[in-house]
PDB file of C-alpha atoms in Angstrom:
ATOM      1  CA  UNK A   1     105.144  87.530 125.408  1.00 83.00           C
ATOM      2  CA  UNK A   2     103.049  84.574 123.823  1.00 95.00           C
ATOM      3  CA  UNK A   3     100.624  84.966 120.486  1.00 96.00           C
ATOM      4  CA  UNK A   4      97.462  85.117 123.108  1.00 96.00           C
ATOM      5  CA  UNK A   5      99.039  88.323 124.938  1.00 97.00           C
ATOM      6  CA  UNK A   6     100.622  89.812 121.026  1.00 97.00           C
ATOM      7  CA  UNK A   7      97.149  89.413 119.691  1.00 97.00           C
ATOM      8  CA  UNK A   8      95.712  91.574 122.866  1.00 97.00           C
ATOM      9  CA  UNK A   9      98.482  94.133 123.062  1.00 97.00           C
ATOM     10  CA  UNK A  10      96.694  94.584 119.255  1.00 97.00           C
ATOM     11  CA  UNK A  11      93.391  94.946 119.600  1.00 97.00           C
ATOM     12  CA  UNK A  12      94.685  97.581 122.421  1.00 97.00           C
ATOM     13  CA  UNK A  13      96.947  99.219 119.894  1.00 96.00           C
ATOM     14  CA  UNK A  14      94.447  99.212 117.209  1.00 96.00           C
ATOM     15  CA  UNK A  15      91.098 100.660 119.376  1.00 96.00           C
ATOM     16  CA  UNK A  16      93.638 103.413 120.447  1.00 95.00           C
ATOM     17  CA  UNK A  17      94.723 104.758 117.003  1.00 93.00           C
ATOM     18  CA  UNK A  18      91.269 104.581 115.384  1.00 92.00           C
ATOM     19  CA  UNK A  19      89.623 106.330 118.175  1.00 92.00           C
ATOM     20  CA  UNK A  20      88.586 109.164 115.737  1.00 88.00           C
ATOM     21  CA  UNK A  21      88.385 107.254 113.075  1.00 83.00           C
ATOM     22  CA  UNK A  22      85.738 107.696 110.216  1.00 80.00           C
ATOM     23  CA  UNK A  23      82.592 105.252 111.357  1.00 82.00           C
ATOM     24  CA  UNK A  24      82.764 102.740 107.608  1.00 84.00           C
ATOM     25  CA  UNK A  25      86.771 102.023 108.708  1.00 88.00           C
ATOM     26  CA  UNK A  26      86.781 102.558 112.750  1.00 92.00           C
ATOM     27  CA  UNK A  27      87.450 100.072 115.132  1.00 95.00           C
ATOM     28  CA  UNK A  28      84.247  98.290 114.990  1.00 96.00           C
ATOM     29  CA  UNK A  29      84.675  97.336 110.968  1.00 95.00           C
ATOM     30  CA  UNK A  30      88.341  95.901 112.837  1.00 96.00           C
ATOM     31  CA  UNK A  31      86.572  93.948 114.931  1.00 97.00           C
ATOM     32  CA  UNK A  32      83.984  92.646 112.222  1.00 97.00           C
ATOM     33  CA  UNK A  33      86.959  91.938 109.853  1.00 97.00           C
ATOM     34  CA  UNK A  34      89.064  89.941 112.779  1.00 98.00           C
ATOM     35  CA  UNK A  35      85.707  87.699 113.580  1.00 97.00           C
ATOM     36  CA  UNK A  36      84.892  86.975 110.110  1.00 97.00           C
ATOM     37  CA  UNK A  37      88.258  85.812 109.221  1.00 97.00           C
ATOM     38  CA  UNK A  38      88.982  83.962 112.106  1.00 97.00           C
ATOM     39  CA  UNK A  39      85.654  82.150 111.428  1.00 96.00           C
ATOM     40  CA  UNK A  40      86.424  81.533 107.726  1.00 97.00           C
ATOM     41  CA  UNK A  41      90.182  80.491 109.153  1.00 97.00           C
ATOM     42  CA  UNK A  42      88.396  77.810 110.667  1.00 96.00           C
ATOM     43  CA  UNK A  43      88.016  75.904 107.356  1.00 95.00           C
ATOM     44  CA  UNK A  44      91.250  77.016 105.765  1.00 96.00           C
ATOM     45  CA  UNK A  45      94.789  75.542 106.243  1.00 96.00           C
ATOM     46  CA  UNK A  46      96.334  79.036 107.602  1.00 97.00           C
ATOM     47  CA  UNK A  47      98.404  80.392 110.358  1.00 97.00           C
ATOM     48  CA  UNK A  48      95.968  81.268 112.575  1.00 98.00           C
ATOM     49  CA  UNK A  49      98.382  84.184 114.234  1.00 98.00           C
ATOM     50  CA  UNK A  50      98.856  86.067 111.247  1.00 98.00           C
ATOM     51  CA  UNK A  51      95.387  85.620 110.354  1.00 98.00           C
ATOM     52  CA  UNK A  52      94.475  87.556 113.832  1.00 98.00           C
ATOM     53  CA  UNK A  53      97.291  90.356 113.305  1.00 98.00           C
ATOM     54  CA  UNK A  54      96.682  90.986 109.812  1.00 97.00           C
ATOM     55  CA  UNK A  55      93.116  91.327 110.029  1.00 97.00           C
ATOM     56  CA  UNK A  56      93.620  93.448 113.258  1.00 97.00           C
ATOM     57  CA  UNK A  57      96.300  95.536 110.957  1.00 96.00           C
ATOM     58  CA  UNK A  58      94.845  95.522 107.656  1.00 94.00           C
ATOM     59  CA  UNK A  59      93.242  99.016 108.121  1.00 90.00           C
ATOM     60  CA  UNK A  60      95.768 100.693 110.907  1.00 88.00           C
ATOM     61  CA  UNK A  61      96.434 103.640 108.409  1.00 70.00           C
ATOM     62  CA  UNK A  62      93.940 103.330 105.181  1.00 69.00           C
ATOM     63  CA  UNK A  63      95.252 105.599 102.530  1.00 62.00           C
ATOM     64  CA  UNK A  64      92.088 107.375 101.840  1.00 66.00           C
ATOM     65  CA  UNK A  65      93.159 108.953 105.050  1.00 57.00           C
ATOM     66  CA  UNK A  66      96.814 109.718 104.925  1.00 57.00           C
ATOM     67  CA  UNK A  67      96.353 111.452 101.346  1.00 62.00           C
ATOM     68  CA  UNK A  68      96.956 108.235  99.189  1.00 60.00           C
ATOM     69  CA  UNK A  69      99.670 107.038 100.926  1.00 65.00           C
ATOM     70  CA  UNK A  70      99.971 103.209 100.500  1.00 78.00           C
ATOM     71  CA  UNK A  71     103.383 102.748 103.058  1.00 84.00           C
ATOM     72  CA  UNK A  72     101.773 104.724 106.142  1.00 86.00           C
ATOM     73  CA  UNK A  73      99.468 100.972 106.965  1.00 89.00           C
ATOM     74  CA  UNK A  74     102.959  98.648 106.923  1.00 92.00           C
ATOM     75  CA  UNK A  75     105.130 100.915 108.261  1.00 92.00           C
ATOM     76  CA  UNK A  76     102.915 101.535 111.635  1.00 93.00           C
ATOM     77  CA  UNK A  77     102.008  97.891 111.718  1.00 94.00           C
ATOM     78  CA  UNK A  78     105.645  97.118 111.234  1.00 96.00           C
ATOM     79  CA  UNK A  79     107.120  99.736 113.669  1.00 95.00           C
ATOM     80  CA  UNK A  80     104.246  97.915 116.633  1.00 96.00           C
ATOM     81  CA  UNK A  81     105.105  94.447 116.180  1.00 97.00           C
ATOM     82  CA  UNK A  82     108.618  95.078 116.227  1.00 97.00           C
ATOM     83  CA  UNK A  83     107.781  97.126 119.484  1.00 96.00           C
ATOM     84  CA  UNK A  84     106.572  93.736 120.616  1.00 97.00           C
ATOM     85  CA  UNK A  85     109.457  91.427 119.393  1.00 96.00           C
ATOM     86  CA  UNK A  86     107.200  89.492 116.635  1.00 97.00           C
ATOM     87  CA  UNK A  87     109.210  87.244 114.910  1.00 96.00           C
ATOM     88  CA  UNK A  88     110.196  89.317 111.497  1.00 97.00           C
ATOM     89  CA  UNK A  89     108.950  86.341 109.031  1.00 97.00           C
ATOM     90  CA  UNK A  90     105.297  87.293 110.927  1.00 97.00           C
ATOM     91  CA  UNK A  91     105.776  90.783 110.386  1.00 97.00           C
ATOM     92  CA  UNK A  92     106.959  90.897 106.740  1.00 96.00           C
ATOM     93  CA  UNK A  93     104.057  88.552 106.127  1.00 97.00           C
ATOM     94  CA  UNK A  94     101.479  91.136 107.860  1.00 96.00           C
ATOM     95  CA  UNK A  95     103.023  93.949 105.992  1.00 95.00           C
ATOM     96  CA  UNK A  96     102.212  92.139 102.373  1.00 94.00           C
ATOM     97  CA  UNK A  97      98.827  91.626 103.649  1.00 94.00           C
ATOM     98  CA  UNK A  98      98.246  95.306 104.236  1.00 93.00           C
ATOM     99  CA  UNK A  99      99.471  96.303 100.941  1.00 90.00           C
ATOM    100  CA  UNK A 100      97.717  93.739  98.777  1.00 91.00           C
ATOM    101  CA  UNK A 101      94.312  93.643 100.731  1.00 89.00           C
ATOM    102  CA  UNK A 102      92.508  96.374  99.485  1.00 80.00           C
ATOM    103  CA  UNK A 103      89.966  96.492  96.210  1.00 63.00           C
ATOM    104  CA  UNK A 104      92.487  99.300  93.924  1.00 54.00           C
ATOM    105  CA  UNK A 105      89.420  99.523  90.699  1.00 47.00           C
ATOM    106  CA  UNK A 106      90.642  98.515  87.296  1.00 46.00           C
ATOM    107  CA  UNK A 107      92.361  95.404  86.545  1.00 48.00           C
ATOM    108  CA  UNK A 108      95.127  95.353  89.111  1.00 52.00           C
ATOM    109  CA  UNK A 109      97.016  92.340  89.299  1.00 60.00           C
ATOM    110  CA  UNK A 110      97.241  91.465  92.867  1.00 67.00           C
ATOM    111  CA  UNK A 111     101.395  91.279  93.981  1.00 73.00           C
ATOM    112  CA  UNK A 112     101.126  89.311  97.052  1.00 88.00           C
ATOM    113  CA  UNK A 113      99.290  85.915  97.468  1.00 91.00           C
ATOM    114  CA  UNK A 114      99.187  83.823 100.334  1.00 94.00           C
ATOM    115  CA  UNK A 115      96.128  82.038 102.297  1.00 96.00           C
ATOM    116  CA  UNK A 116      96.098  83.577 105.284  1.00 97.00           C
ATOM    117  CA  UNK A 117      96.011  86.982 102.565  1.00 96.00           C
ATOM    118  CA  UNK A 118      93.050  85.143 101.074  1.00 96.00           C
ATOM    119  CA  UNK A 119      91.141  85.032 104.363  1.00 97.00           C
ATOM    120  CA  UNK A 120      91.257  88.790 105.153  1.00 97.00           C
ATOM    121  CA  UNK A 121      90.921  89.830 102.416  1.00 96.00           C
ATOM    122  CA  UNK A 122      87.107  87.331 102.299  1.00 97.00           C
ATOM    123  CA  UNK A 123      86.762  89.325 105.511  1.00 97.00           C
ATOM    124  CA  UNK A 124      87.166  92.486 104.775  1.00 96.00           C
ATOM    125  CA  UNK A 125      85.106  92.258 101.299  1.00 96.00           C
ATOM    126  CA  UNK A 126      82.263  90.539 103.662  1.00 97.00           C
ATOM    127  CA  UNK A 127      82.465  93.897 105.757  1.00 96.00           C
ATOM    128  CA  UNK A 128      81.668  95.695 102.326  1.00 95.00           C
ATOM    129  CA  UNK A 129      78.537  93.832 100.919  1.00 97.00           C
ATOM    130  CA  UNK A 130      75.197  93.022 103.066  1.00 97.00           C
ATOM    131  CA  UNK A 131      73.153  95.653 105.239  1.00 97.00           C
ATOM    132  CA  UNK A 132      76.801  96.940 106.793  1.00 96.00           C
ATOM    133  CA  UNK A 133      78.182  97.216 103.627  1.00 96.00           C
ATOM    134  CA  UNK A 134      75.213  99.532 102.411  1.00 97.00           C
ATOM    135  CA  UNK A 135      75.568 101.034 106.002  1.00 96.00           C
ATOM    136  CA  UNK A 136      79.176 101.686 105.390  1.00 94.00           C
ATOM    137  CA  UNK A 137      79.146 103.223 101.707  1.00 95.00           C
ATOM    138  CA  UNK A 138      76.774 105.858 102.429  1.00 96.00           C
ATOM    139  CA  UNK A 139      78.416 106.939 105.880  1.00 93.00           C
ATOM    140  CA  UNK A 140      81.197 107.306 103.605  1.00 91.00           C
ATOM    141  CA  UNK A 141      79.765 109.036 100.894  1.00 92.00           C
ATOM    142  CA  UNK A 142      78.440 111.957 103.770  1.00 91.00           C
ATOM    143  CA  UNK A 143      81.819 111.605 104.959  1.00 89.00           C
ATOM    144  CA  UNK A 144      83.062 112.953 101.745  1.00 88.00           C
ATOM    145  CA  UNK A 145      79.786 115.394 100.968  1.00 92.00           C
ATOM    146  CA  UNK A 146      78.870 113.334  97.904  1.00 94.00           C
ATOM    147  CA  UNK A 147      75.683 113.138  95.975  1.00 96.00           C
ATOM    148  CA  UNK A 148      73.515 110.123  97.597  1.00 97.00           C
ATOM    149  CA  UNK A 149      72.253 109.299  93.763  1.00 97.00           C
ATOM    150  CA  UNK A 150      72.438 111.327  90.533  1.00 97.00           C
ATOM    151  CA  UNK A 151      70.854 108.783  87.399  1.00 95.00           C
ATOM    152  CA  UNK A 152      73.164 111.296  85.049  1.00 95.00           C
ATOM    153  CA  UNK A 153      76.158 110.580  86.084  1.00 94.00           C
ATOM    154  CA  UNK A 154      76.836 106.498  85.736  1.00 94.00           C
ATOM    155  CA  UNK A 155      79.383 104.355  86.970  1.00 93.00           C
ATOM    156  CA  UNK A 156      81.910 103.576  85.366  1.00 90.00           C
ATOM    157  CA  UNK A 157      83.174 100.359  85.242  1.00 85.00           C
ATOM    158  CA  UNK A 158      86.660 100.469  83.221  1.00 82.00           C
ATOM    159  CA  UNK A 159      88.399 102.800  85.980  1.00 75.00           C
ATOM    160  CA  UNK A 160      92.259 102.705  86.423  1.00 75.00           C
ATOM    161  CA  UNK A 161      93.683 102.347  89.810  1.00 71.00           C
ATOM    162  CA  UNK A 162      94.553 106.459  89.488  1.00 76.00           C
ATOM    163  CA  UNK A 163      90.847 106.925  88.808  1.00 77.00           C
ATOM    164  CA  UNK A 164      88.988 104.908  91.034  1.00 74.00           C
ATOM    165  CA  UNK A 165      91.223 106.477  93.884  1.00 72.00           C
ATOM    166  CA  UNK A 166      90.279 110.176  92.934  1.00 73.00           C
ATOM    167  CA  UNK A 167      86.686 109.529  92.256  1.00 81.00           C
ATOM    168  CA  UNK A 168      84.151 111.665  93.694  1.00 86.00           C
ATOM    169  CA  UNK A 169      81.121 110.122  92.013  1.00 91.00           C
ATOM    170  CA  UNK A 170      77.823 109.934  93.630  1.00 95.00           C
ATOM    171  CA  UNK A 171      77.689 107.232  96.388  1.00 95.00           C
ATOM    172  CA  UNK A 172      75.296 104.720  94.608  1.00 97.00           C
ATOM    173  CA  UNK A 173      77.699 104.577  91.838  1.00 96.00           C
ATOM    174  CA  UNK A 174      79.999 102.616  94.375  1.00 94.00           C
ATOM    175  CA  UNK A 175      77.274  99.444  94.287  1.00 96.00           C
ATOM    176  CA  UNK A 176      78.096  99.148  90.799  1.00 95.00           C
ATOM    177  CA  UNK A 177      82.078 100.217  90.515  1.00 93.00           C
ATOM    178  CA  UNK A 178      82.900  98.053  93.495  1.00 91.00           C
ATOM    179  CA  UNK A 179      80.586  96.637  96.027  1.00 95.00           C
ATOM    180  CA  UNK A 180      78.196  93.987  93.574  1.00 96.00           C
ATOM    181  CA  UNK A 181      81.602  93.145  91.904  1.00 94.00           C
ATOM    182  CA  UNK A 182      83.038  91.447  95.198  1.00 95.00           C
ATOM    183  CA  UNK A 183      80.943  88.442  95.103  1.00 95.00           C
ATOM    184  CA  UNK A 184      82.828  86.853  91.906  1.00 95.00           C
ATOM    185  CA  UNK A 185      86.165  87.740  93.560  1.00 94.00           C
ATOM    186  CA  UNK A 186      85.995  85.656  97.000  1.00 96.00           C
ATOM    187  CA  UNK A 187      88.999  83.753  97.398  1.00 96.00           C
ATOM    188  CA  UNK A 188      87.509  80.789  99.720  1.00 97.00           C
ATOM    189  CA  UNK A 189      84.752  78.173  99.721  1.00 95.00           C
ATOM    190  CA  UNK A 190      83.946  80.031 103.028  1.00 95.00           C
ATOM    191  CA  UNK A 191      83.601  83.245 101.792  1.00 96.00           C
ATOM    192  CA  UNK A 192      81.946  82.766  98.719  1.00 96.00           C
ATOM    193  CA  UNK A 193      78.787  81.263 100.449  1.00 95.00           C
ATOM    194  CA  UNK A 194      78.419  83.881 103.129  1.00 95.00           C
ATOM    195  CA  UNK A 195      78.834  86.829 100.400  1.00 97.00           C
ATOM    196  CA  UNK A 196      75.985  85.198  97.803  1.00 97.00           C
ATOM    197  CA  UNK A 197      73.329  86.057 101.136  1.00 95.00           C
ATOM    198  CA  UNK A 198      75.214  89.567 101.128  1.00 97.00           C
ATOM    199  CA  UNK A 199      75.362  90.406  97.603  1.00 98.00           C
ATOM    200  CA  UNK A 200      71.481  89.449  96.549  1.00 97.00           C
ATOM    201  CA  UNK A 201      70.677  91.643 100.034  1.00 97.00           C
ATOM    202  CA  UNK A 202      71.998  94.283  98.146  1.00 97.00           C
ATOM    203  CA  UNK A 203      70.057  93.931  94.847  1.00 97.00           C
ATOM    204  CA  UNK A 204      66.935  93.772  96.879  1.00 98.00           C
ATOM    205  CA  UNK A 205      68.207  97.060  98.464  1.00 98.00           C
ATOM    206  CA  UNK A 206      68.766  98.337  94.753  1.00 98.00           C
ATOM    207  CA  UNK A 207      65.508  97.355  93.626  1.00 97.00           C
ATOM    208  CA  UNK A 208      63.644  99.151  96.151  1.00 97.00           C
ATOM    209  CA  UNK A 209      65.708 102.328  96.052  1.00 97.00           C
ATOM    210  CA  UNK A 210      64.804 102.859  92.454  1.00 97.00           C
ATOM    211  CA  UNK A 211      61.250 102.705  92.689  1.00 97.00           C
ATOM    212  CA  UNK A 212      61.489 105.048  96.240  1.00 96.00           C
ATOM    213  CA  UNK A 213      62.934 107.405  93.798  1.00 96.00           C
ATOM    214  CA  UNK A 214      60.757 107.085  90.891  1.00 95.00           C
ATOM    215  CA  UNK A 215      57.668 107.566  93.445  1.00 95.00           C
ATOM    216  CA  UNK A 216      56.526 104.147  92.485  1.00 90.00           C
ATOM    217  CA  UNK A 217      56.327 102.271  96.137  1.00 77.00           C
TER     218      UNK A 217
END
């Protein structure tokens, strides 16, 4: 089996266990994810096949789903590609990727660095910022029954990994605890132009909201 037919036997694999999936993480943010990084690959010196099957990976088993659990993601991803005879440099390489990707709150030092990590992970923060990423957060936030806005409960901005994981704040407190912090944390030329158009997006989003709910406009 050659990379062309690996990378398809993934996108097969991947559509078929997020069939149900909730709509911010489903196949579709996948697919968003995969296109942006392969575009931002373009101007990077990376391996363009574990570019493709980490970002096709990166959310196989997000642990908001599978009760916190951080080893369900690289243990399915590892179990396919073995399934598919992928050379086990490749797949110890995807499996870092998928446990160093995410945005954890606080301070975390990040374990795992390598470009092709850098790429997705541009990607997958793109997926979070702009009209998706307002799209996403609030589809989320009714996901979990949250409070759209509540101006007496703020963000909070010093959370610890433990803490931002078990928070059940309102959804607008997200903007501030995750979403406008992104922009200063790109990792490639690439990346950090297309998430500047993203992230003011959002503040004009911001703006508006607040007078909407102040009756003002």
């Amino acid at each position: 089996m050659n990379k062309e037919q690996i990378v398809e036997r993934t996108v097969d694999f991947v559509k078929e266990v997020l069939a149900d999936a909730e709509g911010g993480h489903d196949w579709w943010h996948i697919y968003r994810v995969w296109k942006s990084a392969k575009q931002i690959a373009q101007s990077e010196d990376v391996d363009l096949f574990v570019v493709e099957l980490g970002a096709l990976l990166h959310d196989i088993a997000d642990s908001k789903f599978h009760d916190g659990d951080e080893t369900v993601g690289p243990r399915l991803a590892r179990e396919f590609l073995q399934s598919l005879k992928v050379d086990e440099k490749v797949i110890v390489h995807v499996e870092n990727i998928i446990s160093n990707i995410s945005f954890k709150g606080g301070n975390l030092e990040q374990e795992f660095k390598s470009a092709e990590l850098d790429v997705i992970q541009d990607a997958d923060r793109l997926d979070a910022l702009g009209a998706i990423g307002i799209a996403r957060t609030f589809n989320y936030g009714g996901h979990k029954n949250r409070e759209i806005y509540n101006p007496d409960i703020k963000p909070n901005l010093n959370m610890s990994k433990e803490e931002y994981k078990n928070s059940n704040a309102p959804t607008l407190n997200h903007f501030y605890e995750k979403l406008l912090l992104l922009k200063d944390r790109m990792n490639t030329e690439s990346g950090k132009r297309m998430a500047e158009q993203r992230h003011e997006f959002m503040n004009t989003y911001l703006n508006q909201f607040y007078l909407e709910w102040e009756g003002k406009n």
